[in-house]
Structures are given as structure tokens and as C-alpha cells.
Coordinates of C-alpha atoms in Angstrom, one line a residue:
Chain A
M564 CA -31.6 -4.7 -20.2
E565 CA -28.1 -4.0 -21.6
N566 CA -26.5 -4.2 -18.2
L567 CA -27.6 -7.7 -17.7
E568 CA -26.1 -8.7 -21.0
Q569 CA -22.8 -7.4 -19.8
Q570 CA -22.7 -9.4 -16.5
T571 CA -20.5 -12.2 -17.6
D572 CA -17.6 -12.7 -19.9
N573 CA -19.2 -15.7 -21.5
T574 CA -22.1 -13.7 -22.8
P575 CA -22.0 -14.5 -26.5
T576 CA -23.2 -11.0 -27.5
F577 CA -20.4 -9.2 -25.6
K578 CA -17.7 -7.7 -27.9
A579 CA -14.4 -6.5 -26.5
P580 CA -14.0 -2.8 -27.0
P581 CA -11.1 -1.7 -29.2
V582 CA -9.0 -0.3 -26.4
K583 CA -5.3 -1.1 -26.3
G584 CA -4.6 -3.5 -23.4
W585 CA -8.2 -4.4 -23.0
G586 CA -8.6 -7.3 -20.6
I587 CA -4.8 -7.8 -20.1
D588 CA -5.2 -7.8 -16.3
A589 CA -8.6 -9.5 -16.1
D590 CA -8.7 -11.9 -13.2
R591 CA -11.7 -14.0 -12.6
E592 CA -10.4 -14.7 -9.1
N593 CA -10.3 -11.1 -8.2
D594 CA -13.9 -11.2 -7.2
P595 CA -14.8 -9.6 -3.9
T596 CA -16.4 -12.9 -2.8
Y597 CA -13.1 -14.7 -3.5
P598 CA -10.7 -14.7 -0.5
I599 CA -7.8 -13.0 -2.2
K600 CA -6.0 -12.5 1.1
E601 CA -3.6 -15.2 2.0
H602 CA -4.8 -16.2 5.5
T603 CA -2.0 -16.9 7.9
R604 CA -1.6 -16.8 11.6
T605 CA 0.9 -13.9 11.4
E606 CA -1.5 -11.1 12.1
H607 CA -2.6 -12.8 15.3
D608 CA 0.9 -12.8 16.6
G609 CA 1.0 -9.0 16.9
Y610 CA 4.4 -7.5 17.4
S611 CA 6.3 -10.6 16.3
W612 CA 8.2 -9.2 13.4
D613 CA 11.8 -8.3 13.5
R614 CA 11.4 -4.6 14.0
P615 CA 13.7 -2.2 12.1
P616 CA 16.2 -0.3 14.3
Q617 CA 14.4 2.4 16.4
Q618 CA 15.0 6.0 15.4
Q619 CA 15.9 8.0 18.6
P620 CA 13.8 11.1 18.9
E621 CA 15.8 14.3 19.0
M622 CA 12.7 16.4 19.7
E623 CA 9.2 15.9 21.2
V624 CA 7.3 13.4 19.1
L625 CA 3.7 12.7 20.1
H626 CA 2.3 9.3 19.5
S627 CA -1.2 7.8 19.3
T628 CA -2.7 6.2 22.5
E629 CA -3.6 3.3 20.2
R630 CA 0.0 2.1 20.0
P631 CA 2.4 1.3 22.8
N632 CA 5.5 3.0 21.3
L633 CA 6.9 5.1 18.6
A634 CA 7.1 3.6 15.1
A635 CA 10.6 2.7 14.2
T636 CA 10.9 5.8 12.0
F637 CA 9.0 9.1 12.1
G638 CA 9.3 12.6 10.9
E639 CA 11.0 15.1 13.1
T640 CA 10.1 18.3 11.5
I641 CA 8.0 20.6 13.6
P642 CA 7.8 19.8 17.4
P643 CA 4.7 21.0 19.3
A644 CA 5.4 24.4 20.8
G645 CA 3.5 27.3 22.3
L646 CA -0.2 27.4 22.8
S647 CA -0.8 25.2 19.8
G648 CA 1.6 22.7 21.2
M649 CA -0.3 22.6 24.5
I650 CA -3.5 21.9 22.5
R651 CA -1.8 19.1 20.5
R652 CA -0.4 17.4 23.7
A653 CA -3.9 17.5 25.2
A654 CA -5.4 16.1 21.9
F655 CA -2.9 13.2 22.0
K656 CA -4.3 12.1 25.4
N657 CA -7.5 11.0 23.6
D658 CA -7.7 8.1 21.2
E659 CA -8.1 8.3 17.5
D660 CA -11.8 7.2 17.7
S661 CA -12.7 10.4 19.5
Y662 CA -13.6 13.9 18.2
S663 CA -11.7 15.2 21.2
H664 CA -8.5 14.0 19.4
W665 CA -9.1 15.4 16.0
V666 CA -11.0 18.6 16.6
P667 CA -8.4 20.1 18.9
L668 CA -5.8 19.2 16.3
I669 CA -7.6 21.3 13.7
L670 CA -7.9 24.1 16.3
A671 CA -4.2 23.8 17.1
D672 CA -3.4 24.2 13.4
R673 CA -5.3 27.5 13.3
V674 CA -3.7 28.7 16.5
Q675 CA -0.3 27.9 15.2
M676 CA -1.1 29.8 12.0
V677 CA -1.6 33.0 14.1
E678 CA 1.5 32.2 16.3
C679 CA 3.6 31.8 13.1
L680 CA 2.2 35.0 11.6
V681 CA 3.2 36.9 14.8
T682 CA 6.7 35.3 14.7
D683 CA 7.0 36.3 11.1
L684 CA 6.1 39.9 11.8
A685 CA 8.2 40.0 15.0
T686 CA 11.3 38.8 13.0
G687 CA 10.7 41.4 10.3
H688 CA 9.3 39.0 7.8
V689 CA 6.2 40.5 6.2
P690 CA 4.5 37.6 4.3
N691 CA 4.1 38.2 0.6
L692 CA 0.4 37.3 0.6
W693 CA -0.1 38.0 -3.1
K694 CA 2.5 35.3 -3.9
E695 CA 1.6 32.8 -1.0
L696 CA -2.1 32.9 -2.0
G697 CA -1.3 32.4 -5.7
Y698 CA -3.0 35.6 -6.7
G699 CA -0.4 36.1 -9.5
A700 CA -1.7 33.0 -11.2
E701 CA -5.3 33.9 -10.6
W702 CA -4.6 37.4 -12.0
K703 CA -3.2 35.8 -15.1
Y704 CA -5.9 33.2 -15.7
N705 CA -9.0 34.4 -13.9
K706 CA -8.8 38.2 -13.7
K707 CA -12.5 38.7 -13.6
G708 CA -12.9 36.2 -10.7
L709 CA -10.1 37.8 -8.7
I710 CA -11.4 41.3 -9.2
T711 CA -14.9 40.2 -8.1
K712 CA -13.5 38.4 -5.1
L713 CA -11.4 41.5 -4.1
A714 CA -14.3 43.8 -4.7
I715 CA -16.5 41.7 -2.4
F716 CA -13.9 41.6 0.3
G717 CA -13.2 45.3 -0.1
G718 CA -17.0 46.0 0.1
I719 CA -17.4 44.0 3.2
A720 CA -14.3 45.7 4.8
V721 CA -15.6 49.2 3.9
G722 CA -19.1 48.3 5.2
V723 CA -17.8 46.9 8.5
G724 CA -15.5 50.0 8.9
F725 CA -18.4 52.3 8.2
L726 CA -20.6 50.5 10.8
L727 CA -17.9 50.6 13.4
T728 CA -17.2 54.2 12.8
R729 CA -20.9 55.1 13.0
R730 CA -21.3 53.1 16.2
S731 CA -18.3 54.7 17.9
G732 CA -19.6 58.1 16.7
D733 CA -23.0 57.3 18.3
S734 CA -21.4 56.2 21.6
S735 CA -19.3 59.3 21.8
S736 CA -22.3 61.6 21.2
E737 CA -24.2 59.7 23.9
A738 CA -21.3 60.3 26.3
Chain B
M1080 CA 17.6 24.5 0.3
L1081 CA 14.4 25.8 -1.2
A1082 CA 11.2 24.1 0.0
T1083 CA 7.5 24.7 0.1
N1084 CA 6.4 26.0 3.5
F1085 CA 2.7 25.8 4.5
R1086 CA 1.6 28.9 6.2
G1087 CA -2.1 28.2 6.8
P1088 CA -5.2 27.4 4.7
R1089 CA -4.5 28.3 1.0
R1090 CA -1.1 29.9 1.8
V1091 CA 2.0 28.2 0.6
R1092 CA 5.3 30.0 0.2
V1093 CA 8.8 28.8 -0.8
D1094 CA 11.5 29.4 1.8
H1095 CA 15.1 28.4 2.5
K1096 CA 15.0 25.5 5.0
P1097 CA 17.8 23.4 6.4
E1098 CA 18.7 20.4 4.2
P1099 CA 17.4 17.1 5.6
E1100 CA 19.8 14.8 7.4
I1101 CA 20.1 11.0 7.9
R1102 CA 18.1 10.2 11.0
H1103 CA 18.0 6.5 10.8
P1104 CA 20.5 3.9 9.4
Q1105 CA 18.0 2.9 6.7
D1106 CA 17.4 6.5 5.5
A1107 CA 18.5 8.1 2.2
I1108 CA 18.7 11.7 1.1
V1109 CA 17.3 12.3 -2.4
R1110 CA 18.0 15.4 -4.5
V1111 CA 14.6 16.1 -6.1
T1112 CA 14.2 16.6 -9.8
R1113 CA 10.4 16.4 -10.1
A1114 CA 7.6 16.6 -7.4
C1115 CA 3.9 16.7 -8.4
I1116 CA 1.1 18.5 -6.6
C1117 CA -1.5 15.8 -5.9
G1118 CA -5.2 16.2 -5.7
S1119 CA -4.9 15.0 -2.1
D1120 CA -2.4 17.8 -1.4
L1121 CA -5.4 20.1 -1.8
H1122 CA -6.9 18.6 1.4
L1123 CA -3.8 19.8 3.2
Y1124 CA -3.8 23.1 1.3
N1125 CA -7.3 23.8 2.4
G1126 CA -6.6 23.0 6.0
S1127 CA -8.8 19.9 6.1
V1128 CA -6.3 17.5 7.5
P1129 CA -5.8 17.6 11.3
D1130 CA -2.3 18.2 12.6
T1131 CA -1.0 19.9 9.5
R1132 CA 1.6 22.0 11.2
I1133 CA 2.6 25.4 10.0
G1134 CA 6.0 25.2 8.3
S1135 CA 5.3 21.7 6.8
T1136 CA 6.8 20.9 3.4
F1137 CA 4.3 19.0 1.2
G1138 CA 4.8 16.6 -1.6
H1139 CA 4.5 12.8 -1.8
E1140 CA 5.2 12.2 -5.6
T1141 CA 8.9 12.5 -6.1
V1142 CA 11.7 11.5 -8.3
G1143 CA 15.4 12.4 -8.0
Y1144 CA 18.9 11.3 -7.4
V1145 CA 20.3 9.7 -4.2
E1146 CA 22.7 12.0 -2.5
E1147 CA 23.6 10.0 0.6
V1148 CA 22.5 6.8 2.2
G1149 CA 22.5 5.6 5.8
A1150 CA 24.8 2.9 7.2
D1151 CA 22.3 0.0 6.7
V1152 CA 21.1 0.8 3.2
Q1153 CA 22.1 -2.0 0.8
N1154 CA 20.2 -1.5 -2.4
L1155 CA 20.9 2.1 -3.2
K1156 CA 24.0 4.2 -3.6
A1157 CA 24.7 7.9 -4.2
G1158 CA 23.9 8.9 -7.8
D1159 CA 21.1 6.3 -8.3
H1160 CA 18.1 7.7 -10.1
V1161 CA 15.0 6.8 -8.1
L1162 CA 11.3 7.1 -8.0
V1163 CA 9.9 7.3 -4.5
P1164 CA 6.5 5.8 -3.8
F1165 CA 4.3 8.0 -1.7
N1166 CA 4.0 5.3 1.1
I1167 CA 6.7 5.0 3.7
A1168 CA 7.0 1.3 4.4
C1169 CA 9.4 -0.7 6.6
G1170 CA 9.0 -4.0 4.6
K1171 CA 9.1 -6.0 7.9
C1172 CA 5.8 -5.5 9.7
V1173 CA 2.9 -7.9 9.3
F1174 CA 1.2 -5.5 6.9
C1175 CA 4.2 -4.9 4.7
K1176 CA 4.7 -8.7 4.6
Q1177 CA 1.3 -8.9 3.0
E1178 CA 2.3 -6.3 0.5
L1179 CA 0.1 -3.7 2.1
Y1180 CA 2.8 -1.1 1.8
G1181 CA 0.2 1.7 2.3
N1182 CA -0.5 0.3 5.8
C1183 CA 2.9 0.0 7.3
H1184 CA 2.9 -0.1 11.1
E1185 CA 6.5 1.1 11.6
S1186 CA 6.4 4.5 9.9
N1187 CA 3.8 6.6 11.7
P1188 CA 3.6 7.0 15.5
Q1189 CA 0.9 9.6 15.4
S1190 CA -1.9 7.6 14.0
T1191 CA -2.6 3.9 13.7
A1192 CA -5.1 4.3 10.9
V1193 CA -2.7 5.5 8.3
G1194 CA 0.8 4.5 7.4
G1195 CA 3.6 7.1 6.9
I1196 CA 3.2 9.3 3.9
F1197 CA 5.7 11.9 2.7
G1198 CA 4.7 15.5 3.3
Y1199 CA 1.2 14.7 4.5
S1200 CA 0.8 16.2 8.0
H1201 CA 1.8 14.8 11.4
T1202 CA -1.3 12.6 11.1
A1203 CA 0.7 10.7 8.5
G1204 CA 4.0 10.6 10.4
G1205 CA 5.2 14.2 10.3
Y1206 CA 7.7 13.7 7.4
D1207 CA 8.7 16.6 5.2
G1208 CA 7.8 16.0 1.6
G1209 CA 9.4 16.2 -1.8
Q1210 CA 8.3 19.7 -2.9
A1211 CA 11.8 20.8 -2.1
E1212 CA 15.3 20.5 -3.4
Y1213 CA 16.0 17.6 -1.1
V1214 CA 14.0 15.0 0.9
R1215 CA 14.7 12.5 3.6
V1216 CA 13.6 9.0 2.4
P1217 CA 13.2 6.5 5.3
Y1218 CA 13.5 2.7 4.6
A1219 CA 15.4 3.4 1.4
D1220 CA 15.8 -0.3 0.7
V1221 CA 12.1 -0.9 0.6
G1222 CA 10.2 1.9 -1.2
P1223 CA 12.4 3.6 -3.8
M1224 CA 12.9 2.0 -7.1
I1225 CA 15.7 2.7 -9.6
V1226 CA 14.2 4.4 -12.6
P1227 CA 14.8 2.3 -15.7
E1228 CA 17.2 3.9 -18.2
W1229 CA 14.6 4.1 -20.9
M1230 CA 12.1 6.0 -18.7
D1231 CA 11.9 9.8 -18.6
E1232 CA 11.4 11.9 -15.5
D1233 CA 7.8 12.8 -16.1
T1234 CA 6.8 9.1 -16.6
A1235 CA 8.7 8.1 -13.5
V1236 CA 7.0 10.7 -11.2
M1237 CA 3.6 9.7 -12.5
L1238 CA 4.4 6.1 -11.2
T1239 CA 4.8 7.3 -7.6
D1240 CA 1.1 7.8 -6.9
V1241 CA -1.3 8.6 -9.7
T1242 CA -0.8 5.6 -11.9
P1243 CA -0.8 3.0 -9.1
T1244 CA -3.7 4.6 -7.3
G1245 CA -5.8 4.7 -10.4
Y1246 CA -4.8 1.1 -11.2
Q1247 CA -5.6 -0.1 -7.7
A1248 CA -8.9 1.7 -7.8
A1249 CA -9.8 -0.5 -10.8
E1250 CA -8.3 -3.6 -9.3
M1251 CA -10.2 -3.2 -6.1
G1252 CA -13.4 -3.0 -8.2
G1253 CA -13.0 -6.7 -8.9
I1254 CA -14.0 -5.8 -12.5
Q1255 CA -15.2 -8.8 -14.4
K1256 CA -15.3 -8.9 -18.2
G1257 CA -18.1 -6.8 -19.6
D1258 CA -18.8 -4.9 -16.3
T1259 CA -20.1 -1.4 -16.4
V1260 CA -17.7 0.8 -14.4
V1261 CA -18.4 4.4 -13.2
V1262 CA -15.7 6.6 -12.1
F1263 CA -16.6 9.6 -10.0
G1264 CA -14.0 12.4 -10.5
A1265 CA -12.1 13.3 -13.6
G1266 CA -9.0 14.4 -11.8
P1267 CA -5.7 12.6 -12.6
V1268 CA -6.5 9.6 -10.5
G1269 CA -10.0 9.3 -11.8
I1270 CA -8.8 9.5 -15.4
M1271 CA -6.2 6.8 -14.7
A1272 CA -8.8 4.6 -12.9
A1273 CA -11.0 4.8 -16.0
R1274 CA -8.1 4.0 -18.3
C1275 CA -7.2 1.0 -16.1
A1276 CA -10.8 -0.3 -15.9
W1277 CA -10.4 -1.4 -19.5
L1278 CA -7.3 -3.4 -18.6
F1279 CA -9.4 -5.4 -16.2
G1280 CA -12.0 -6.1 -18.9
A1281 CA -14.6 -3.5 -18.4
G1282 CA -17.3 -3.5 -21.0
R1283 CA -18.4 0.1 -20.5
V1284 CA -16.6 3.0 -18.7
I1285 CA -18.3 6.1 -17.6
V1286 CA -16.7 9.2 -16.0
I1287 CA -18.7 11.8 -14.0
D1288 CA -17.4 15.3 -13.1
H1289 CA -18.4 18.9 -13.5
I1290 CA -15.2 20.2 -15.1
D1291 CA -15.7 20.1 -18.9
Y1292 CA -12.1 20.3 -20.0
R1293 CA -11.2 17.3 -17.8
L1294 CA -14.1 15.4 -19.1
D1295 CA -13.1 16.2 -22.7
F1296 CA -9.6 14.8 -21.9
A1297 CA -11.0 11.7 -20.3
E1298 CA -13.4 11.1 -23.2
K1299 CA -10.5 10.9 -25.6
W1300 CA -7.7 9.5 -23.4
C1301 CA -9.3 6.8 -21.4
P1302 CA -11.5 6.6 -23.6
A1303 CA -14.8 6.8 -21.7
E1304 CA -18.3 8.1 -21.8
V1305 CA -18.3 11.3 -19.9
Y1306 CA -21.1 13.3 -18.2
N1307 CA -21.1 16.7 -16.5
Y1308 CA -23.3 16.2 -13.5
D1309 CA -24.3 19.9 -13.6
T1310 CA -25.0 20.6 -17.2
D1311 CA -25.6 17.1 -18.6
L1312 CA -27.4 15.5 -15.6
H1313 CA -28.6 18.5 -13.7
G1314 CA -27.6 16.9 -10.4
N1315 CA -29.6 13.8 -11.1
V1316 CA -26.6 11.5 -11.1
V1317 CA -28.1 8.4 -9.5
Q1318 CA -31.3 8.6 -11.6
F1319 CA -29.2 8.8 -14.7
M1320 CA -26.9 5.9 -13.7
K1321 CA -30.0 3.7 -13.1
E1322 CA -31.5 4.7 -16.4
T1323 CA -28.4 4.2 -18.5
T1324 CA -27.9 0.7 -17.0
G1325 CA -31.3 -0.7 -17.8
W1326 CA -32.6 0.5 -14.4
I1327 CA -30.1 -1.9 -12.6
G1328 CA -27.2 0.2 -11.6
A1329 CA -23.4 0.0 -12.3
D1330 CA -21.4 -3.1 -11.5
V1331 CA -18.5 -1.2 -10.1
C1332 CA -18.4 2.4 -8.8
I1333 CA -15.1 4.1 -8.1
D1334 CA -14.8 7.2 -5.8
A1335 CA -11.8 9.0 -7.1
V1336 CA -12.7 12.4 -5.5
G1337 CA -12.6 12.2 -1.7
A1338 CA -13.1 15.0 0.8
E1339 CA -13.2 18.0 -1.6
A1340 CA -16.2 16.9 -3.6
T1341 CA -18.8 19.4 -4.7
G1342 CA -22.4 18.7 -5.9
R1343 CA -24.5 18.4 -2.7
I1344 CA -25.0 21.3 -0.4
E1345 CA -25.2 19.4 2.9
Q1346 CA -22.0 17.6 2.2
T1347 CA -20.2 20.7 1.2
L1348 CA -21.4 22.6 4.2
L1349 CA -20.6 20.0 6.8
G1350 CA -17.5 18.5 5.3
K1351 CA -15.8 21.4 3.5
Q1352 CA -17.0 24.6 5.2
M1353 CA -17.5 23.5 8.8
H1354 CA -15.1 20.5 8.9
L1355 CA -17.6 18.7 11.1
T1356 CA -17.3 15.5 9.0
G1357 CA -14.3 13.8 7.4
G1358 CA -15.0 15.7 4.2
A1359 CA -17.8 16.1 1.6
A1360 CA -18.6 12.5 0.8
T1361 CA -20.7 13.4 -2.3
A1362 CA -18.9 11.1 -4.7
L1363 CA -19.1 8.2 -2.2
Q1364 CA -22.8 8.8 -1.7
W1365 CA -23.4 8.8 -5.5
A1366 CA -21.2 5.7 -5.9
I1367 CA -23.2 3.7 -3.3
N1368 CA -26.5 4.8 -4.6
S1369 CA -25.5 4.3 -8.3
A1370 CA -24.3 0.7 -7.8
R1371 CA -26.3 -2.3 -8.7
K1372 CA -27.4 -4.7 -5.9
G1373 CA -24.4 -6.9 -5.1
G1374 CA -22.1 -4.4 -6.8
V1375 CA -18.6 -3.2 -5.7
I1376 CA -17.6 0.3 -4.4
S1377 CA -13.9 1.0 -4.7
V1378 CA -12.7 4.1 -2.8
V1379 CA -9.3 5.8 -3.4
G1380 CA -10.6 9.3 -2.6
V1381 CA -9.0 10.6 0.6
Y1382 CA -11.1 11.5 3.6
G1383 CA -10.4 12.9 7.0
P1384 CA -10.3 10.6 10.1
V1385 CA -13.7 11.4 11.5
G1386 CA -17.1 10.2 10.2
A1387 CA -18.6 11.2 7.0
L1388 CA -22.2 11.3 5.7
V1389 CA -22.7 8.1 3.7
P1390 CA -25.8 6.0 3.2
V1391 CA -24.7 3.0 5.2
G1392 CA -28.2 1.4 5.1
N1393 CA -28.0 1.2 1.3
I1394 CA -24.6 -0.6 1.5
V1395 CA -26.3 -3.2 3.7
N1396 CA -29.6 -3.5 1.8
K1397 CA -28.0 -3.7 -1.6
G1398 CA -25.4 -6.1 -0.5
L1399 CA -22.5 -4.0 -1.7
T1400 CA -18.9 -4.7 -1.2
L1401 CA -16.8 -1.7 -0.2
R1402 CA -13.1 -1.9 -0.9
A1403 CA -10.7 0.9 -0.2
N1404 CA -7.1 1.6 0.5
Q1405 CA -4.1 3.8 -0.1
A1406 CA -2.4 2.3 -3.1
S1407 CA 0.3 -0.2 -2.4
V1408 CA 2.7 1.4 -4.9
K1409 CA 5.7 -1.0 -4.4
R1410 CA 3.5 -4.0 -5.1
L1411 CA 2.1 -2.6 -8.3
L1412 CA 5.2 -1.0 -9.8
P1413 CA 6.6 -4.0 -11.7
R1414 CA 3.3 -4.6 -13.5
L1415 CA 2.8 -0.9 -14.2
I1416 CA 6.3 -0.4 -15.5
E1417 CA 5.6 -3.3 -17.9
H1418 CA 2.5 -1.6 -19.1
V1419 CA 4.4 1.7 -19.6
Q1420 CA 7.2 -0.1 -21.5
N1421 CA 4.6 -1.8 -23.8
G1422 CA 2.8 1.4 -24.5
I1423 CA -0.3 0.3 -22.8
L1424 CA -0.2 3.2 -20.2
T1425 CA 1.3 6.6 -21.0
P1426 CA 0.8 8.4 -17.8
K1427 CA 2.9 11.5 -18.6
D1428 CA 0.1 12.5 -21.0
L1429 CA -1.7 13.8 -17.9
I1430 CA 1.0 16.4 -17.0
T1431 CA -0.2 19.7 -18.3
H1432 CA 2.1 22.1 -16.3
H1433 CA 5.7 22.2 -15.3
I1434 CA 6.0 24.9 -12.6
P1435 CA 9.2 26.2 -11.0
L1436 CA 9.3 25.2 -7.4
E1437 CA 9.7 28.9 -6.5
D1438 CA 6.2 29.5 -7.8
A1439 CA 4.5 26.7 -5.8
G1440 CA 2.0 29.2 -4.4
D1441 CA 0.8 29.8 -8.0
G1442 CA 0.8 26.1 -8.7
Y1443 CA -1.5 25.3 -5.7
K1444 CA -3.8 28.1 -6.7
M1445 CA -4.0 27.0 -10.3
F1446 CA -4.6 23.4 -9.3
S1447 CA -7.1 24.2 -6.7
A1448 CA -9.1 26.7 -8.8
K1449 CA -8.7 24.6 -12.0
L1450 CA -7.1 27.5 -13.9
D1451 CA -5.6 27.3 -17.4
N1452 CA -7.1 23.8 -18.0
I1453 CA -4.7 22.3 -15.5
I1454 CA -4.8 18.5 -15.0
K1455 CA -1.5 17.5 -13.4
P1456 CA 1.1 20.1 -12.3
V1457 CA 4.7 19.1 -11.6
L1458 CA 7.0 21.3 -9.6
V1459 CA 10.6 21.5 -10.8
P1460 CA 13.3 22.7 -8.3
P1461 CA 15.9 25.1 -9.7
T1462 CA 18.6 22.6 -9.1
A1463 CA 17.0 20.1 -11.6
Q1464 CA 17.7 20.4 -15.2
M1465 CA 14.5 21.0 -17.1
S1466 CA 13.8 18.4 -19.7
S1467 CA 10.7 20.0 -21.0
T1468 CA 9.1 23.4 -21.4
V1469 CA 8.0 25.3 -18.4
H1470 CA 4.5 26.6 -19.0

């Protein structure tokens, strides 16, 4: 029962392992049953602290329904916009306890990905997918895996193309 | 300035973006010299974190030089060399007052469950991160710490997240002398947690993962007993943990993996492929089931905001204590700097790759796919003078 022998530090058979710094931060009081938190009334007083100055939003910043206001600072990087923005605004009407808050946000992320791809192409920026997806590194360190992956994708694409061509051929002969 | 620019799941490019500006009197602008890619960045990279908007700049492990400070900043001035904790903390709210700097209530309007974090989606405040040439640092008097003159850049950047998170994982375990500690995950945080478990007096430290080169590193560096759950344990992790502890279970189990875990098909399917749960909670499941009755589970692995599949009944029936949090970096820094100065912790040993910021897409792919025996990658902006070889 070796584990039982290791339960306490006053077990005479226990030998400290030869590791630099062993036991240097040992703290008998840091036991989960020990109330390490200093209990005060402060947390019951809610918004009683001297709040930092409020950052003034210069763009639309959504905030959780579980707080009454904006935090004193926040990021102002990418305001909600377009269809994805509409989805985000709708999501923020639901509280954080709800799937109807989080799932639409994931959906909005994917919608925005398509929106931004369209914007990229419309502004003449063709994404360098090879670099963005890190295929350069994969080619260098995992050539076989990358070739296999590309072969599978290529095979699926050819197969789907073949099926679609055949189907459209069938429908035109029926017509 | 050059900055990483998230374009959708597994797509990161580097673009020119406007330099950040002072938006609040307590802000500073920092010119970045090092910014790590963190294991938790992979949750963003894979599209698992809700409200990760296209165009976001990631990065929450940053060191650099102060360029400009807001009108109310007292403790920093232009030219100061600072390490920037990943938490954004006001220092005034009831949580910061209790040194819970990872739970600040004045840094994130979008979600009440998480404090502000640099470059970690709008769910964590919508701040741009440090994988760029410049970054806006709110509450500059609270979080950032001047890098001691004797400390090098690589050590400093490892004190912004990895080292405190690993240390706090061990601390939350409430390790008592002689305890058996199991760490799930041999990523940088797991390796650090295993190393720090000794500092709290562990009698035996075990690390479980499925990446051999990382286990080899952990075995020597922590040092620790290491097991590959595939090839050594054939997936029977819990059975093995019971057997190796005299059929009792481990005193302390640490989840240092989080949402991207592999190892159980139902967790992977629901958490990673379909995003129906807050991530694949395989490591947490193993931790709960591997612990002895009355044991402690310490969680630093990052999960999404919705529910995950964990055996709650076993927590109750075994009388387990579950402790978890984002690391309170500022609280821990003085002690950790002491340990670094005394040679007890050498966190920069974990850095395996310095990657030019311009190649961030490659860096994310390498880290995500565990290519070239990567453990910890650091991005170096072109404006930063390189102090070590770029791999």
C-alpha cells in the first residue's frame, strides 16, 4: 500500500526526493479543507469599490445581460457588423447560462469568416491559403501527412465532381 | 504595424494593422519583443471559443518596451522593459482586492464568467493581443511588471502565463508532503505543473500524455514518471492509476489539457468535432476517476463556456475537492522571480522554437500538429532584436 505510506509528511519511511527546491513552498495550511480565503464582508457589498475611470466606447460594444454596465475598460477592436453582427446582437440578448447565447456566437464566427472572405476577394486580396494554413511548415516537417491529406481532399473533390457531372448528364438525357 | 490576423479556423495570417492607441487614461502601449503561442491559443485557432471575431490578433504572453503611457499611469514610463501578465486586471474591484487577478470585474463587459485576457476573443473582452509589433495594455499600473535587469527576454515571457499557471496548478492541488501527484498533459503548462509539484513537497509525480517527445522531456526536466496513454497504458489510464497507487488512487490530479484533449471518442466527437460541449473533457474525466477518495482535482486546462461531459457523481461519491482558476499571475510573480533567480525554476528551457512573427501561420500549424518536436514556440516581431537563433 505504497500510497498510504505517502499520505503524511511525518511518515518515518518517507524520504524527500533529490529534486532541487523540493518542499520549498510546502504549506500545511494550503489544504482544501482549510479556509484559505480571507472572509470579509466586501463581496456582499457589490459595486462598492472605487471604480476606475470609465472608457468611453467609440464603437458598438456588446455587453453581457449578467452585468448592468460596461466594464471600465474593454477592447475596441472589431465591432459587430453585417449578418454576423446581427446574429451577435441577438445572442447578447440571452444570458451566459443559455445555449442561445453561445451557439449563435459560434455561428456568427463562421458567418463572419465567409463575409470576410468575400470582402477580401472583393478588394482584390486573394488569401494566401498555403501560408495562412501553415502548409509550408507541414511540407517541411510532415511531407507524407500533407501529401496524404491533399490526396484525400483531391480524391473527394474528383469523386464529387464526377458524381455531379454524371447526374447533370443523366438529367439532360432525360430531358 | 505587423500583427497576426485570424481568418477562420486554422487560418492565421500576418497583416499590416493600425497601431494601437491609448483609449483609457490607465493604458500603456507596449512595443513587443517576444510573444508566445500558448496551448490555449489553439482553442481560438481551431474555432472553439465563441465570439472569436475574424480579424482578431491573438497573443496573451508578451514582453516588450513601453512606448507611451496614459495620463493616469504612475508606475511605468516610456522605455521601461516589462513583462505583461495574460490577465487584464483593474486592481480595484472586489476580486482584484483578493488577489484574484484572473477574475477582474472591470475588464470584460462581454462575459461575467471570465476576466479580460489579451487576444482571447470578445468573450474575454475583445482586446487585441501581443502577437504583433505593438499592443495596448490596459491598467498599466496593475498588471505589467518591470523585467529585472538580470533576466533575459525568454525567461521573462515564460513568466507571463506558463510558469504561473503551472505553479498555480500545483498550488491549487493543496499538495501535502509525500503526496502522489498526476499531471494530465505534457504541454508546457503540464510540464511546469509537474516541476512545481515537487516544490510543494510531492512524493511522486506522474505525467500522462500521448506525445513521446514531450514525455521524454518531462521525464528528464521535471523530473517525473511518464506514461504514454496509448502505447504504455493502451487507454486504461484510470485502471493503471489505481494499480500504481496500491489500488487507492492519486492524492492530487491536475488537468493541464483542457478542451483539445484526445483519448476518448465520445469526448472528441461532442467537444472537438461538433462543439456541442465546452470541449473534450477527457483529461478532467481521467483526473476525477484517477483520484483517491477525498483527493483534490486542480484544473487549469481551458474549456468553453457551455457544459462538458464530466462524471459529477464520482466527484460527490468520492468526496473530491475541485479547484480551478485562471492563474493570478501578478500575485505569483514575486515568488516565481525568486525561484528563477535562485535557479530553482528555469522556464526558458521549454522554449524550443523562435519563429518570426511573419511566419505565425507556420508557427500555429507546427504547434497544433506537434511538428519538429515543438514544445513552446515564441514569435519574434521584426522590430525586435533577436537574442537567440531563429529555428
